[in-house]
PDB file of C-alpha atoms in Angstrom:
ATOM      1  CA  MET A   1     -58.561 134.698-139.157  1.00 53.00           C
ATOM      2  CA  PRO A   2     -57.113 138.135-138.476  1.00 56.00           C
ATOM      3  CA  ASP A   3     -56.874 140.255-141.628  1.00 61.00           C
ATOM      4  CA  GLU A   4     -53.658 141.987-140.616  1.00 65.00           C
ATOM      5  CA  PRO A   5     -50.654 141.301-142.848  1.00 63.00           C
ATOM      6  CA  GLY A   6     -48.209 138.916-141.186  1.00 65.00           C
ATOM      7  CA  SER A   7     -50.824 137.359-138.899  1.00 83.00           C
ATOM      8  CA  PHE A   8     -50.490 133.726-137.865  1.00 92.00           C
ATOM      9  CA  VAL A   9     -52.993 131.286-136.338  1.00 93.00           C
ATOM     10  CA  PHE A  10     -52.388 127.773-135.028  1.00 94.00           C
ATOM     11  CA  LEU A  11     -55.643 125.812-135.024  1.00 93.00           C
ATOM     12  CA  TYR A  12     -56.063 122.411-133.391  1.00 95.00           C
ATOM     13  CA  GLY A  13     -58.843 119.920-132.817  1.00 91.00           C
ATOM     14  CA  GLY A  14     -59.603 116.239-133.125  1.00 86.00           C
ATOM     15  CA  ASP A  15     -60.625 114.428-136.265  1.00 80.00           C
ATOM     16  CA  GLY A  16     -64.017 115.591-137.482  1.00 74.00           C
ATOM     17  CA  SER A  17     -63.841 118.957-135.718  1.00 79.00           C
ATOM     18  CA  GLY A  18     -63.979 120.839-139.025  1.00 79.00           C
ATOM     19  CA  LYS A  19     -60.393 122.067-139.422  1.00 88.00           C
ATOM     20  CA  THR A  20     -60.117 121.163-143.086  1.00 87.00           C
ATOM     21  CA  HIS A  21     -63.502 122.682-143.933  1.00 81.00           C
ATOM     22  CA  LEU A  22     -62.585 125.883-142.115  1.00 87.00           C
ATOM     23  CA  LEU A  23     -59.238 126.212-143.887  1.00 92.00           C
ATOM     24  CA  ASN A  24     -60.831 125.631-147.272  1.00 89.00           C
ATOM     25  CA  ALA A  25     -63.613 128.115-146.502  1.00 88.00           C
ATOM     26  CA  LEU A  26     -61.030 130.765-145.566  1.00 91.00           C
ATOM     27  CA  CYS A  27     -59.229 130.216-148.862  1.00 93.00           C
ATOM     28  CA  ILE A  28     -62.477 130.519-150.817  1.00 92.00           C
ATOM     29  CA  GLU A  29     -63.465 133.680-148.939  1.00 92.00           C
ATOM     30  CA  SER A  30     -60.031 135.209-149.580  1.00 92.00           C
ATOM     31  CA  ARG A  31     -60.232 134.438-153.298  1.00 93.00           C
ATOM     32  CA  GLU A  32     -63.674 136.031-153.443  1.00 93.00           C
ATOM     33  CA  ARG A  33     -62.012 139.185-152.113  1.00 93.00           C
ATOM     34  CA  GLN A  34     -59.492 138.997-154.975  1.00 95.00           C
ATOM     35  CA  GLN A  35     -56.694 137.740-152.726  1.00 94.00           C
ATOM     36  CA  ARG A  36     -54.330 134.904-153.539  1.00 95.00           C
ATOM     37  CA  ALA A  37     -54.890 131.948-151.198  1.00 95.00           C
ATOM     38  CA  PHE A  38     -53.627 128.383-151.091  1.00 95.00           C
ATOM     39  CA  TYR A  39     -54.606 125.263-149.115  1.00 95.00           C
ATOM     40  CA  LEU A  40     -52.123 122.451-148.551  1.00 94.00           C
ATOM     41  CA  SER A  41     -52.713 119.193-146.661  1.00 94.00           C
ATOM     42  CA  LEU A  42     -49.455 117.741-145.351  1.00 94.00           C
ATOM     43  CA  LYS A  43     -50.929 114.279-144.826  1.00 91.00           C
ATOM     44  CA  ARG A  44     -51.869 114.009-148.502  1.00 86.00           C
ATOM     45  CA  LEU A  45     -48.419 114.854-149.822  1.00 86.00           C
ATOM     46  CA  PRO A  46     -45.766 112.274-150.619  1.00 84.00           C
ATOM     47  CA  LYS A  47     -42.652 112.465-148.466  1.00 77.00           C
ATOM     48  CA  ASP A  48     -40.612 113.877-151.344  1.00 81.00           C
ATOM     49  CA  ALA A  49     -42.973 116.808-152.023  1.00 89.00           C
ATOM     50  CA  ILE A  50     -41.160 119.295-149.772  1.00 90.00           C
ATOM     51  CA  ALA A  51     -40.739 121.634-152.744  1.00 90.00           C
ATOM     52  CA  SER A  52     -44.482 122.342-152.526  1.00 89.00           C
ATOM     53  CA  LEU A  53     -43.633 124.768-149.681  1.00 92.00           C
ATOM     54  CA  GLN A  54     -41.544 126.925-152.038  1.00 92.00           C
ATOM     55  CA  GLY A  55     -43.004 130.195-153.306  1.00 94.00           C
ATOM     56  CA  LEU A  56     -45.925 130.325-150.855  1.00 95.00           C
ATOM     57  CA  GLU A  57     -44.668 133.676-149.551  1.00 95.00           C
ATOM     58  CA  LYS A  58     -46.034 135.273-152.751  1.00 95.00           C
ATOM     59  CA  LEU A  59     -49.601 134.592-151.589  1.00 95.00           C
ATOM     60  CA  ASP A  60     -51.862 136.609-149.308  1.00 94.00           C
ATOM     61  CA  LEU A  61     -53.083 133.596-147.306  1.00 95.00           C
ATOM     62  CA  VAL A  62     -51.559 130.151-146.839  1.00 96.00           C
ATOM     63  CA  CYS A  63     -53.499 127.413-145.017  1.00 96.00           C
ATOM     64  CA  ILE A  64     -51.400 124.378-144.065  1.00 96.00           C
ATOM     65  CA  ASP A  65     -53.437 121.452-142.768  1.00 96.00           C
ATOM     66  CA  ASP A  66     -52.377 118.333-140.832  1.00 95.00           C
ATOM     67  CA  LEU A  67     -49.120 119.519-139.255  1.00 96.00           C
ATOM     68  CA  HIS A  68     -49.145 116.374-137.076  1.00 95.00           C
ATOM     69  CA  ALA A  69     -48.440 114.322-140.236  1.00 94.00           C
ATOM     70  CA  ILE A  70     -44.887 115.679-140.530  1.00 94.00           C
ATOM     71  CA  ALA A  71     -44.031 116.135-136.834  1.00 95.00           C
ATOM     72  CA  GLY A  72     -40.675 114.511-136.174  1.00 94.00           C
ATOM     73  CA  ASP A  73     -39.605 114.543-139.837  1.00 93.00           C
ATOM     74  CA  GLN A  74     -36.480 116.716-139.836  1.00 94.00           C
ATOM     75  CA  ALA A  75     -36.552 117.655-143.529  1.00 93.00           C
ATOM     76  CA  TRP A  76     -40.225 118.658-143.464  1.00 95.00           C
ATOM     77  CA  GLU A  77     -39.854 120.567-140.203  1.00 95.00           C
ATOM     78  CA  GLU A  78     -36.925 122.577-141.569  1.00 95.00           C
ATOM     79  CA  ALA A  79     -38.790 123.307-144.807  1.00 95.00           C
ATOM     80  CA  LEU A  80     -41.852 124.453-142.853  1.00 95.00           C
ATOM     81  CA  PHE A  81     -39.692 126.610-140.574  1.00 96.00           C
ATOM     82  CA  HIS A  82     -38.193 128.418-143.577  1.00 95.00           C
ATOM     83  CA  CYS A  83     -41.621 128.680-145.228  1.00 95.00           C
ATOM     84  CA  PHE A  84     -43.011 130.279-142.041  1.00 95.00           C
ATOM     85  CA  ASN A  85     -40.173 132.825-142.019  1.00 94.00           C
ATOM     86  CA  ARG A  86     -40.598 133.698-145.706  1.00 95.00           C
ATOM     87  CA  ILE A  87     -44.360 134.188-145.335  1.00 95.00           C
ATOM     88  CA  ARG A  88     -43.874 136.356-142.262  1.00 92.00           C
ATOM     89  CA  GLU A  89     -41.188 138.478-143.954  1.00 93.00           C
ATOM     90  CA  SER A  90     -43.466 139.091-146.939  1.00 94.00           C
ATOM     91  CA  ASN A  91     -46.420 140.024-144.641  1.00 92.00           C
ATOM     92  CA  GLY A  92     -48.509 137.068-145.751  1.00 93.00           C
ATOM     93  CA  ARG A  93     -51.068 135.443-143.459  1.00 94.00           C
ATOM     94  CA  LEU A  94     -50.537 131.850-142.345  1.00 95.00           C
ATOM     95  CA  LEU A  95     -52.926 129.396-140.740  1.00 95.00           C
ATOM     96  CA  VAL A  96     -51.589 126.005-139.626  1.00 95.00           C
ATOM     97  CA  SER A  97     -53.774 123.224-138.273  1.00 95.00           C
ATOM     98  CA  SER A  98     -53.120 120.020-136.372  1.00 96.00           C
ATOM     99  CA  ARG A  99     -55.238 117.432-134.632  1.00 93.00           C
ATOM    100  CA  GLU A 100     -52.974 117.860-131.587  1.00 93.00           C
ATOM    101  CA  ARG A 101     -52.248 120.922-129.482  1.00 93.00           C
ATOM    102  CA  LEU A 102     -48.859 122.504-130.034  1.00 93.00           C
ATOM    103  CA  SER A 103     -47.394 121.240-126.755  1.00 92.00           C
ATOM    104  CA  ALA A 104     -48.366 117.642-127.644  1.00 93.00           C
ATOM    105  CA  LEU A 105     -46.736 117.655-131.086  1.00 93.00           C
ATOM    106  CA  LYS A 106     -43.447 115.776-131.163  1.00 93.00           C
ATOM    107  CA  LEU A 107     -41.554 118.423-133.097  1.00 94.00           C
ATOM    108  CA  GLY A 108     -37.827 117.833-133.299  1.00 94.00           C
ATOM    109  CA  LEU A 109     -36.943 121.380-134.375  1.00 95.00           C
ATOM    110  CA  PRO A 110     -37.214 123.761-131.390  1.00 94.00           C
ATOM    111  CA  ASP A 111     -37.138 126.821-133.677  1.00 94.00           C
ATOM    112  CA  LEU A 112     -40.246 125.590-135.524  1.00 94.00           C
ATOM    113  CA  ALA A 113     -42.083 124.984-132.240  1.00 92.00           C
ATOM    114  CA  SER A 114     -41.084 128.495-131.160  1.00 92.00           C
ATOM    115  CA  ARG A 115     -42.406 130.071-134.390  1.00 91.00           C
ATOM    116  CA  LEU A 116     -45.676 128.170-134.147  1.00 92.00           C
ATOM    117  CA  ALA A 117     -46.159 129.535-130.610  1.00 91.00           C
ATOM    118  CA  TRP A 118     -45.927 133.165-131.811  1.00 88.00           C
ATOM    119  CA  GLY A 119     -49.452 133.539-133.067  1.00 88.00           C
ATOM    120  CA  LEU A 120     -52.971 133.034-131.895  1.00 91.00           C
ATOM    121  CA  ARG A 121     -53.729 129.445-130.827  1.00 93.00           C
ATOM    122  CA  LEU A 122     -57.321 128.237-131.081  1.00 92.00           C
ATOM    123  CA  GLN A 123     -58.984 124.921-130.326  1.00 92.00           C
ATOM    124  CA  LEU A 124     -61.892 123.675-132.412  1.00 89.00           C
ATOM    125  CA  ALA A 125     -64.297 121.663-130.304  1.00 84.00           C
ATOM    126  CA  PRO A 126     -66.314 118.865-131.916  1.00 80.00           C
ATOM    127  CA  LEU A 127     -69.706 120.007-133.177  1.00 82.00           C
ATOM    128  CA  ASP A 128     -72.846 118.887-131.392  1.00 85.00           C
ATOM    129  CA  ASP A 129     -75.822 117.525-133.357  1.00 89.00           C
ATOM    130  CA  HIS A 130     -77.456 120.950-133.667  1.00 90.00           C
ATOM    131  CA  ASP A 131     -74.286 122.427-135.169  1.00 87.00           C
ATOM    132  CA  LYS A 132     -73.799 119.441-137.485  1.00 88.00           C
ATOM    133  CA  LEU A 133     -77.333 119.919-138.813  1.00 90.00           C
ATOM    134  CA  ALA A 134     -76.571 123.602-139.392  1.00 90.00           C
ATOM    135  CA  VAL A 135     -73.471 122.675-141.424  1.00 86.00           C
ATOM    136  CA  ILE A 136     -75.439 120.061-143.387  1.00 88.00           C
ATOM    137  CA  ASN A 137     -78.067 122.713-144.162  1.00 88.00           C
ATOM    138  CA  LEU A 138     -75.484 125.271-145.271  1.00 86.00           C
ATOM    139  CA  HIS A 139     -73.767 122.743-147.509  1.00 86.00           C
ATOM    140  CA  SER A 140     -77.079 121.545-148.957  1.00 88.00           C
ATOM    141  CA  ASP A 141     -78.094 125.142-149.691  1.00 87.00           C
ATOM    142  CA  ALA A 142     -74.743 125.786-151.371  1.00 84.00           C
ATOM    143  CA  LEU A 143     -75.401 122.777-153.617  1.00 86.00           C
ATOM    144  CA  GLY A 144     -78.929 124.031-154.374  1.00 87.00           C
ATOM    145  CA  LEU A 145     -80.295 120.937-152.677  1.00 88.00           C
ATOM    146  CA  ASN A 146     -83.495 120.709-150.647  1.00 87.00           C
ATOM    147  CA  LEU A 147     -82.574 118.142-148.007  1.00 90.00           C
ATOM    148  CA  PRO A 148     -85.664 117.200-145.968  1.00 92.00           C
ATOM    149  CA  ASN A 149     -85.360 117.382-142.195  1.00 92.00           C
ATOM    150  CA  GLU A 150     -86.120 113.673-141.735  1.00 94.00           C
ATOM    151  CA  VAL A 151     -83.253 112.788-144.119  1.00 93.00           C
ATOM    152  CA  GLN A 152     -80.878 115.023-142.164  1.00 92.00           C
ATOM    153  CA  GLN A 153     -81.887 113.278-138.942  1.00 92.00           C
ATOM    154  CA  TYR A 154     -81.450 109.885-140.618  1.00 92.00           C
ATOM    155  CA  LEU A 155     -77.900 110.776-141.673  1.00 90.00           C
ATOM    156  CA  LEU A 156     -77.023 111.733-138.095  1.00 89.00           C
ATOM    157  CA  LYS A 157     -78.501 108.590-136.572  1.00 89.00           C
ATOM    158  CA  HIS A 158     -77.450 105.943-139.078  1.00 84.00           C
ATOM    159  CA  HIS A 159     -74.113 107.039-140.434  1.00 78.00           C
ATOM    160  CA  ASP A 160     -70.550 108.008-139.579  1.00 81.00           C
ATOM    161  CA  ARG A 161     -71.020 111.269-137.665  1.00 79.00           C
ATOM    162  CA  SER A 162     -67.783 112.962-138.716  1.00 79.00           C
ATOM    163  CA  MET A 163     -68.348 116.144-140.701  1.00 79.00           C
ATOM    164  CA  THR A 164     -66.275 114.798-143.594  1.00 79.00           C
ATOM    165  CA  ALA A 165     -68.505 111.719-143.874  1.00 84.00           C
ATOM    166  CA  LEU A 166     -71.715 113.733-143.479  1.00 87.00           C
ATOM    167  CA  ILE A 167     -70.693 116.214-146.186  1.00 86.00           C
ATOM    168  CA  HIS A 168     -69.721 113.320-148.452  1.00 87.00           C
ATOM    169  CA  SER A 169     -73.138 111.719-147.862  1.00 90.00           C
ATOM    170  CA  VAL A 170     -74.970 114.934-148.780  1.00 91.00           C
ATOM    171  CA  GLU A 171     -72.965 115.134-152.019  1.00 92.00           C
ATOM    172  CA  SER A 172     -73.632 111.432-152.745  1.00 91.00           C
ATOM    173  CA  LEU A 173     -77.357 111.997-152.165  1.00 92.00           C
ATOM    174  CA  GLN A 174     -77.349 114.898-154.605  1.00 92.00           C
ATOM    175  CA  LYS A 175     -75.587 112.810-157.241  1.00 92.00           C
ATOM    176  CA  ALA A 176     -77.945 109.832-156.740  1.00 91.00           C
ATOM    177  CA  ALA A 177     -81.048 112.062-156.902  1.00 91.00           C
ATOM    178  CA  ILE A 178     -79.885 113.635-160.179  1.00 91.00           C
ATOM    179  CA  THR A 179     -78.642 110.379-161.724  1.00 91.00           C
ATOM    180  CA  HIS A 180     -81.796 108.390-160.907  1.00 89.00           C
ATOM    181  CA  LYS A 181     -84.214 111.352-161.108  1.00 91.00           C
ATOM    182  CA  ARG A 182     -85.514 110.653-157.607  1.00 91.00           C
ATOM    183  CA  ARG A 183     -86.600 112.820-154.727  1.00 91.00           C
ATOM    184  CA  ILE A 184     -84.332 112.776-151.698  1.00 92.00           C
ATOM    185  CA  THR A 185     -86.038 110.504-149.188  1.00 92.00           C
ATOM    186  CA  ILE A 186     -84.998 108.164-146.392  1.00 92.00           C
ATOM    187  CA  PRO A 187     -85.147 105.104-148.725  1.00 93.00           C
ATOM    188  CA  LEU A 188     -82.764 106.869-151.147  1.00 91.00           C
ATOM    189  CA  ALA A 189     -80.504 107.868-148.225  1.00 91.00           C
ATOM    190  CA  ARG A 190     -80.508 104.236-147.042  1.00 90.00           C
ATOM    191  CA  GLU A 191     -79.444 103.037-150.519  1.00 89.00           C
ATOM    192  CA  VAL A 192     -76.718 105.664-150.813  1.00 86.00           C
ATOM    193  CA  LEU A 193     -75.282 104.954-147.364  1.00 83.00           C
ATOM    194  CA  LYS A 194     -75.280 101.214-148.092  1.00 82.00           C
ATOM    195  CA  THR A 195     -73.440 101.824-151.389  1.00 78.00           C
ATOM    196  CA  ASN A 196     -70.897 104.093-149.647  1.00 70.00           C
ATOM    197  CA  LYS A 197     -70.084 101.337-147.133  1.00 67.00           C
ATOM    198  CA  GLU A 198     -69.435  98.735-149.845  1.00 57.00           C
TER     199      GLU A 198
END
């Protein structure tokens, strides 16, 4: 994300491409640099939570995830349009993500579509297996977890391959290993994945 005040990025990619993880990582990195940052997922908000877009212009970085969830909703589009303008006027940085490219979004407010086209537009491609293993390793290291290579391979071959599911599995493995005082092995991974499916 560009560091310049007033910068804007529109990020798009399919489910599991890592948009949410990237937005959250940017917020964490900004906070570590003593900046005020906020992450907001539009698909997790109730329809009447439009007020959550108020006051975001006071922050250094705002990351708004899941734009596709409100596309076509006039009230949300207008609120986001005004939020965009306030953030830009206050020289804040804004990153908006969607699973669809800007031209494919069914936005009813032309002015919002126009604003979203102002900045840098980037596509996130799905990760290949090598990259997924790298993310699993980074996340495991961050948790202080030694995740054996054969367990990593097992997760890739026998589980939902989306990054969200893989990260969740690593965290479930950590919890199970601590709770049951067991080493992380393929049999433990098998038990955890079976429990997660139930």
